[in-house]
Amino acid sequence: MSSVNEAANPSAPQPGVKTDSFGNPIDPTVGFARGTIIRSSIDEALRLRHGGAVAARRVNLLGAESIGVFTGNQRDFPINADDIVSLCEEWVGPGLCAEELRQVAIGHMGGRSDDAVSTFNRTSAGIIATIAALADGKPVVSVVPPGGRSHASVVRGSKIAGVPVHEVQGDKEWAKAIDAAKPELVVITTVTSSLERLEDHVAREVIHYAHAVGATVFLDEAYGARLRTVLHGGALSLQLGADISITNCDKAGLSGPRAGVLVGRPNLVTAAAAKGAEFGMEARAPIAAAVLRSLQKYQPKDLKEESASGQKLADALEQKMGNVVQRSDLGPMVDEDDVLRVLMKMAGREGEKPVVVPCEATSALGMVLLEDHGILTVNTHGQPGARVSLRLKPTLDALGRTGGFDAVVAAVMQSLEKIAGLIHDRDAIAQLVVGK
């Protein structure tokens, strides 16, 4: 169990401060070490802007089909032509689709017939608004899967609410954490963005215990609402017993848009929606209309296809990179520390202190994968606070656009070789990561 607060800038490790395997102090809000290139969320935003420019150049030269998305986020905008003049109209449109959206979202999340639904412009926005609305001045307890951590939005939402957040993994003493904190709100992350998963029986136990001491339970089911159920036979989200739950509309089998859908007890959803509106986090009419269409056309087989492709890609990458390759339900992962170690070894600099931190190395790798090979990852397009490991989660058409499994693995190895040749040059890495 630990308390976490926002860190602004990198500094020398202090007693009790967690460090990465290179001795760099970890920013507890985002869970990775910051360096001299990526110093804060501002630099992450600059990296994202530069990644967008790199992608645009490739599309202008080679066309949209030259880029495959390996973030796991499809991000289509599935509206019908007729929706543009009806459901997308800002004043009347939300009322026209409200009940239809409520019904399909309740069905998707396993809610009750009288549950309420609200949409947000991001799942992160919904999490922040919910915590800000419901923490009630008391510490938030965040229960996460073994080996996982809370999304940065849980920490940031707690900071906005002016309360500490106490994080505890599901295989640790979460009951003691709840007893000590006496929270009004317990947040449970069933599946993290790195795809660590909390078993359903543990989630049920936490929910039951939290309710027994009078706390409200909020599920972060950004991935879990479908990944748990489709790939692991789990219960629908709200059938675990929580009060409210949120999921992401462009992950794990949903095609987009980028949005968060909050479902649950009406008084809680209304409070979160009101807080979100105060912050400008609500989903406007066109996004809400696309959310409706996305939920309506959802097919579990799409998620199964994504998962199968990801496993084949993991097989192929593991043959080249060995046991540094980990597996998630949606594809291969290489921890950011391991990526930097691989680069230092390839460069013949294993005994040296790296001039960059791991997140800067993976960002540079992502830029080369994108510019040279059309492989778009969270390492170039993740929002500030997103995980920085190398993760390849192919969306449905990503492998076809980038030449297939062998071509993607070859691209990763060629990109590693290119970065290894620059890994001693901090300015060259900075040029790759954030541009001029």
XYZ file of C-alpha atoms in Angstrom:
436
model
C 0.000 0.000 0.000
C 1.348 3.458 -0.840
C 0.290 7.063 -1.115
C 1.126 8.760 -4.399
C 1.289 12.397 -5.414
C 2.081 14.253 -8.652
C 5.803 14.722 -9.325
C 6.849 17.700 -11.417
C 10.461 17.211 -12.486
C 13.138 14.511 -12.362
C 15.528 14.694 -9.450
C 18.104 12.590 -7.674
C 16.583 9.644 -5.813
C 15.595 10.442 -2.237
C 15.313 7.930 0.596
C 12.189 5.845 0.101
C 11.722 6.967 -3.513
C 11.158 4.122 -5.955
C 13.630 3.916 -8.835
C 13.829 2.034 -12.117
C 16.516 -0.571 -12.795
C 18.921 2.175 -13.920
C 18.550 4.099 -10.657
C 16.316 6.832 -12.068
C 13.595 8.101 -9.681
C 10.095 7.095 -10.790
C 7.372 9.711 -11.001
C 4.669 8.026 -8.882
C 1.816 9.593 -10.840
C 2.735 7.965 -14.141
C 4.857 5.044 -12.937
C 7.975 5.669 -15.023
C 11.165 7.706 -14.723
C 11.400 11.087 -16.358
C 14.628 12.341 -17.910
C 16.009 15.460 -19.570
C 13.936 15.095 -22.750
C 10.624 13.901 -21.305
C 10.587 15.915 -18.090
C 6.853 16.330 -17.578
C 3.439 15.969 -19.178
C 4.288 19.075 -21.233
C 7.102 17.193 -22.942
C 4.798 14.214 -23.428
C 2.394 16.571 -25.205
C 5.251 17.813 -27.405
C 6.121 14.194 -28.215
C 2.502 13.519 -29.138
C 2.389 16.572 -31.389
C 5.615 15.512 -33.083
C 4.267 11.986 -33.531
C 1.221 13.451 -35.234
C 3.452 15.394 -37.612
C 5.492 12.283 -38.425
C 2.315 10.334 -39.158
C 0.968 13.137 -41.341
C 4.148 13.231 -43.415
C 3.924 9.511 -44.050
C 0.259 9.703 -45.036
C 0.946 12.627 -47.392
C 3.728 10.657 -49.062
C 2.322 7.133 -49.056
C -1.380 7.379 -48.239
C -3.486 6.465 -45.217
C -3.125 2.744 -45.901
C 0.608 3.015 -45.157
C -0.033 3.209 -41.393
C -1.167 0.347 -39.178
C -2.406 1.083 -35.674
C -0.797 -1.083 -32.961
C -2.153 0.777 -29.929
C -5.172 -1.515 -29.561
C -7.420 1.498 -30.178
C -9.367 1.338 -33.441
C -10.824 4.861 -33.140
C -13.336 4.788 -35.957
C -16.278 7.173 -35.893
C -19.223 4.901 -36.694
C -22.168 7.168 -37.429
C -24.723 6.885 -40.209
C -25.246 9.617 -42.789
C -28.681 10.379 -41.358
C -27.187 10.817 -37.882
C -25.364 13.985 -38.932
C -28.543 16.054 -39.172
C -30.354 14.329 -36.326
C -28.401 12.692 -33.488
C -25.314 14.849 -34.041
C -27.272 18.087 -33.770
C -26.151 19.681 -30.499
C -29.491 20.815 -29.054
C -31.940 18.059 -29.892
C -29.667 15.143 -30.821
C -28.717 14.055 -27.296
C -32.371 13.772 -26.317
C -33.197 11.772 -29.441
C -30.652 9.054 -28.674
C -30.609 9.187 -24.856
C -32.896 6.254 -24.110
C -31.555 4.065 -26.903
C -28.004 4.735 -25.683
C -28.999 4.046 -22.082
C -30.497 0.676 -22.968
C -27.597 -0.552 -25.105
C -24.997 0.630 -22.563
C -26.827 -1.093 -19.705
C -26.891 -4.289 -21.731
C -23.203 -4.007 -22.540
C -22.229 -3.455 -18.903
C -24.723 -5.809 -17.278
C -26.527 -3.038 -15.393
C -30.004 -2.800 -13.891
C -33.030 -1.631 -15.829
C -33.168 1.661 -13.912
C -29.450 2.465 -14.185
C -28.292 5.745 -15.679
C -25.674 6.336 -18.368
C -23.356 9.240 -19.105
C -20.726 9.692 -21.802
C -17.410 11.520 -21.474
C -14.896 12.711 -24.049
C -12.348 10.250 -22.622
C -12.461 7.414 -20.136
C -9.802 9.312 -18.190
C -12.157 12.286 -18.035
C -14.924 10.084 -16.660
C -12.618 8.644 -14.011
C -11.421 12.080 -12.916
C -14.956 13.489 -12.812
C -16.288 10.511 -10.861
C -13.563 10.686 -8.233
C -13.909 14.452 -7.929
C -17.684 14.087 -7.479
C -17.744 11.126 -5.096
C -14.594 11.155 -2.942
C -16.345 13.393 -0.389
C -13.133 14.686 1.134
C -11.931 11.244 2.188
C -8.964 9.177 0.935
C -9.586 7.039 -2.136
C -8.545 3.386 -2.041
C -7.494 2.010 -5.427
C -7.361 -1.780 -5.756
C -5.431 -2.997 -8.798
C -4.444 -6.378 -10.260
C -1.302 -8.108 -8.977
C 1.700 -6.529 -10.680
C -0.387 -3.619 -11.943
C -0.972 -0.017 -11.001
C -3.730 2.554 -11.158
C -4.211 4.601 -14.280
C -2.765 8.107 -13.947
C -6.322 9.480 -14.069
C -7.063 7.844 -10.702
C -4.164 9.720 -9.147
C -5.012 12.962 -10.920
C -8.693 12.687 -10.058
C -7.805 12.258 -6.402
C -5.503 15.254 -6.558
C -8.290 17.375 -8.048
C -10.594 16.148 -5.287
C -7.942 17.177 -2.753
C -7.604 13.725 -1.229
C -4.816 11.120 -1.084
C -5.092 7.861 -2.981
C -3.930 4.622 -1.399
C -3.093 1.955 -3.954
C -3.018 -1.735 -3.071
C -2.708 -4.782 -5.292
C -5.414 -7.413 -5.211
C -3.138 -10.067 -3.766
C -2.103 -7.805 -0.889
C -3.921 -6.640 2.250
C -6.598 -4.538 0.600
C -9.011 -4.996 3.523
C -6.507 -3.329 5.852
C -6.109 -0.509 3.334
C -9.862 0.070 3.331
C -10.075 -0.115 7.114
C -7.221 2.377 7.536
C -8.394 4.893 4.957
C -12.126 4.795 5.747
C -12.913 5.827 2.169
C -16.153 7.055 0.698
C -14.989 5.703 -2.674
C -13.133 2.507 -3.594
C -11.860 2.278 -7.172
C -11.201 -1.188 -8.607
C -9.201 -1.579 -11.805
C -10.067 -4.985 -13.221
C -7.659 -4.821 -16.184
C -4.824 -2.292 -16.414
C -3.560 -0.579 -19.549
C -0.694 -3.103 -19.468
C -3.398 -5.784 -19.290
C -2.699 -7.195 -15.842
C -6.014 -8.715 -14.758
C -7.821 -8.999 -11.436
C -9.703 -12.248 -10.996
C -13.473 -11.829 -10.730
C -13.644 -13.515 -7.352
C -11.194 -10.976 -5.909
C -13.178 -8.076 -7.357
C -16.360 -9.489 -5.808
C -14.656 -9.847 -2.418
C -13.421 -6.253 -2.491
C -16.834 -4.981 -3.559
C -18.599 -6.887 -0.793
C -16.146 -5.667 1.841
C -16.269 -2.054 0.670
C -20.064 -2.075 0.725
C -20.053 -3.557 4.226
C -18.132 -0.517 5.509
C -20.368 1.925 3.637
C -18.156 2.792 0.669
C -19.225 3.315 -2.933
C -17.452 1.072 -5.461
C -16.372 2.328 -8.877
C -14.960 -0.073 -11.498
C -12.376 1.086 -14.017
C -13.325 -1.330 -16.801
C -11.706 0.503 -19.709
C -10.465 -2.843 -21.018
C -12.081 -5.199 -18.565
C -15.722 -4.920 -19.622
C -14.915 -6.980 -22.722
C -11.487 -8.503 -22.191
C -12.555 -10.279 -18.985
C -15.845 -11.457 -20.391
C -14.921 -12.462 -23.939
C -11.427 -13.866 -23.402
C -11.748 -15.178 -19.836
C -15.431 -15.967 -19.344
C -15.918 -13.312 -16.666
C -19.124 -11.685 -15.513
C -20.535 -8.592 -17.160
C -19.155 -5.525 -15.453
C -21.924 -4.426 -13.098
C -22.898 -8.006 -12.351
C -19.793 -8.101 -10.170
C -21.819 -5.974 -7.765
C -20.250 -2.520 -8.016
C -22.270 0.701 -7.962
C -20.872 2.276 -11.127
C -18.519 1.232 -13.904
C -16.832 2.923 -16.846
C -15.500 1.481 -20.095
C -13.664 2.789 -23.133
C -15.360 2.849 -26.544
C -12.253 2.250 -28.649
C -10.574 -0.650 -26.869
C -10.869 -4.418 -26.748
C -13.314 -5.023 -29.573
C -15.116 -1.672 -29.661
C -14.267 0.318 -32.784
C -14.491 3.871 -31.457
C -14.970 6.741 -30.996
C -12.596 7.746 -28.266
C -14.990 8.165 -25.354
C -15.868 6.810 -21.936
C -19.261 5.376 -20.985
C -20.254 5.461 -17.311
C -23.109 3.188 -16.196
C -24.645 2.582 -12.795
C -26.814 3.926 -10.003
C -28.592 7.104 -11.165
C -27.600 9.424 -8.301
C -23.910 8.538 -8.698
C -23.867 8.799 -12.474
C -25.685 12.136 -12.322
C -23.164 13.516 -9.822
C -20.233 12.409 -11.976
C -21.859 13.768 -15.137
C -22.463 17.128 -13.487
C -18.862 17.339 -12.334
C -17.682 16.360 -15.803
C -19.786 19.120 -17.326
C -18.225 21.616 -14.912
C -14.801 20.590 -16.183
C -15.835 20.473 -19.869
C -15.289 16.710 -19.959
C -18.690 15.646 -21.253
C -19.073 14.006 -24.652
C -20.814 16.330 -27.075
C -23.674 15.147 -29.301
C -21.638 13.749 -32.246
C -19.488 11.657 -29.892
C -22.524 10.363 -27.996
C -24.147 9.395 -31.302
C -21.022 7.505 -32.378
C -20.893 5.764 -28.986
C -24.431 4.516 -29.569
C -23.547 3.148 -33.008
C -20.334 1.569 -31.712
C -22.133 -0.301 -28.934
C -24.861 -1.391 -31.353
C -22.400 -2.930 -33.816
C -20.107 -4.549 -31.237
C -19.192 -8.164 -32.037
C -17.126 -10.250 -29.565
C -15.503 -12.040 -32.506
C -13.596 -8.831 -33.353
C -11.867 -8.958 -29.981
C -11.093 -12.654 -30.433
C -9.516 -11.903 -33.822
C -7.406 -9.099 -32.340
C -6.245 -11.394 -29.549
C -5.318 -14.224 -31.922
C -3.309 -11.869 -34.122
C -1.556 -10.456 -31.092
C -0.512 -13.911 -29.900
C 0.927 -14.834 -33.294
C 2.859 -11.571 -33.316
C 4.179 -12.323 -29.822
C 5.376 -15.735 -31.025
C 7.267 -14.160 -33.907
C 8.809 -11.355 -31.833
C 9.869 -13.736 -29.064
C 11.825 -15.809 -31.588
C 13.925 -12.716 -32.366
C 14.184 -10.985 -28.971
C 13.969 -13.880 -26.521
C 12.529 -13.804 -23.034
C 12.381 -10.015 -22.723
C 9.147 -10.350 -24.688
C 6.141 -10.612 -22.381
C 2.613 -11.485 -23.443
C -0.681 -9.793 -22.870
C -4.064 -10.919 -24.118
C -3.678 -8.562 -27.082
C -0.043 -8.921 -28.099
C 3.645 -8.701 -27.154
C 5.125 -6.253 -24.662
C 8.706 -5.332 -23.804
C 9.258 -3.385 -20.596
C 10.840 0.026 -21.162
C 13.841 -0.868 -18.979
C 14.410 -3.993 -21.059
C 14.191 -1.976 -24.294
C 16.939 0.367 -23.079
C 19.074 -2.587 -21.946
C 18.693 -4.211 -25.369
C 19.705 -0.961 -27.061
C 22.772 -0.521 -24.840
C 23.832 -4.109 -25.544
C 23.347 -3.692 -29.300
C 25.464 -0.535 -29.118
C 28.225 -2.267 -27.165
C 27.688 0.103 -24.217
C 26.406 -2.263 -21.530
C 28.704 -0.913 -18.815
C 27.865 2.748 -19.391
C 25.289 4.965 -17.716
C 22.647 5.722 -20.373
C 22.259 9.370 -21.369
C 18.503 8.868 -21.678
C 15.890 7.225 -19.473
C 13.822 4.253 -20.659
C 10.722 6.252 -21.650
C 12.874 8.395 -23.951
C 14.391 5.302 -25.559
C 10.980 3.744 -26.249
C 9.644 7.046 -27.573
C 12.552 7.257 -30.017
C 11.941 3.648 -31.038
C 8.286 4.446 -31.618
C 9.134 7.390 -33.874
C 11.372 5.226 -36.066
C 8.758 2.464 -36.237
C 6.211 5.053 -37.348
C 8.302 7.051 -39.799
C 10.166 4.187 -41.449
C 7.619 1.367 -41.231
C 4.160 2.856 -40.598
C 3.780 1.094 -37.223
C 1.879 3.455 -34.932
C 2.210 2.739 -31.196
C 1.448 4.430 -27.888
C 5.130 5.357 -27.780
C 4.353 8.166 -30.235
C 0.611 8.661 -29.785
C -0.101 7.925 -26.130
C -1.543 10.781 -24.109
C 0.493 12.233 -21.223
C 0.651 9.612 -18.493
C 0.236 6.627 -20.829
C 2.435 3.573 -20.237
C 5.813 3.726 -21.987
C 6.685 0.070 -22.548
C 6.822 -1.196 -26.120
C 3.392 -2.711 -26.698
C 2.173 -4.076 -30.019
C -1.595 -4.589 -29.919
C -2.684 -4.838 -33.557
C -6.100 -3.526 -34.513
C -8.035 -5.501 -37.090
C -6.333 -4.191 -40.256
C -2.950 -3.218 -38.784
C -0.976 -6.298 -39.850
C -2.350 -6.208 -43.369
C -1.278 -2.596 -43.754
C 2.254 -3.222 -42.496
C 3.123 -6.417 -44.354
C 2.224 -9.148 -41.861
C 3.861 -10.754 -38.845
C 7.365 -11.226 -40.248
C 7.483 -7.703 -41.669
C 6.479 -6.177 -38.329
C 9.108 -8.159 -36.430
C 11.750 -7.189 -39.002
C 10.699 -3.562 -38.598
C 11.144 -3.771 -34.822
C 14.635 -5.257 -35.156
C 15.702 -2.716 -37.801
C 14.379 0.131 -35.669
C 16.235 -1.137 -32.611
C 19.457 -1.227 -34.650
C 18.866 2.349 -35.799
C 18.277 3.648 -32.275
C 21.235 1.662 -30.911
C 23.461 3.663 -33.239
C 22.222 6.881 -31.591
C 21.722 5.763 -28.002
C 24.873 7.571 -26.805
C 23.690 10.887 -28.326
C 21.115 12.606 -26.131
C 20.488 15.398 -28.653
C 19.888 12.956 -31.515
C 17.356 11.069 -29.379
C 15.680 14.372 -28.450
C 15.423 15.280 -32.139
C 13.648 11.978 -32.782
C 11.306 12.271 -29.796
C 10.152 15.904 -29.894
C 11.604 17.300 -33.115
C 13.058 20.781 -33.213
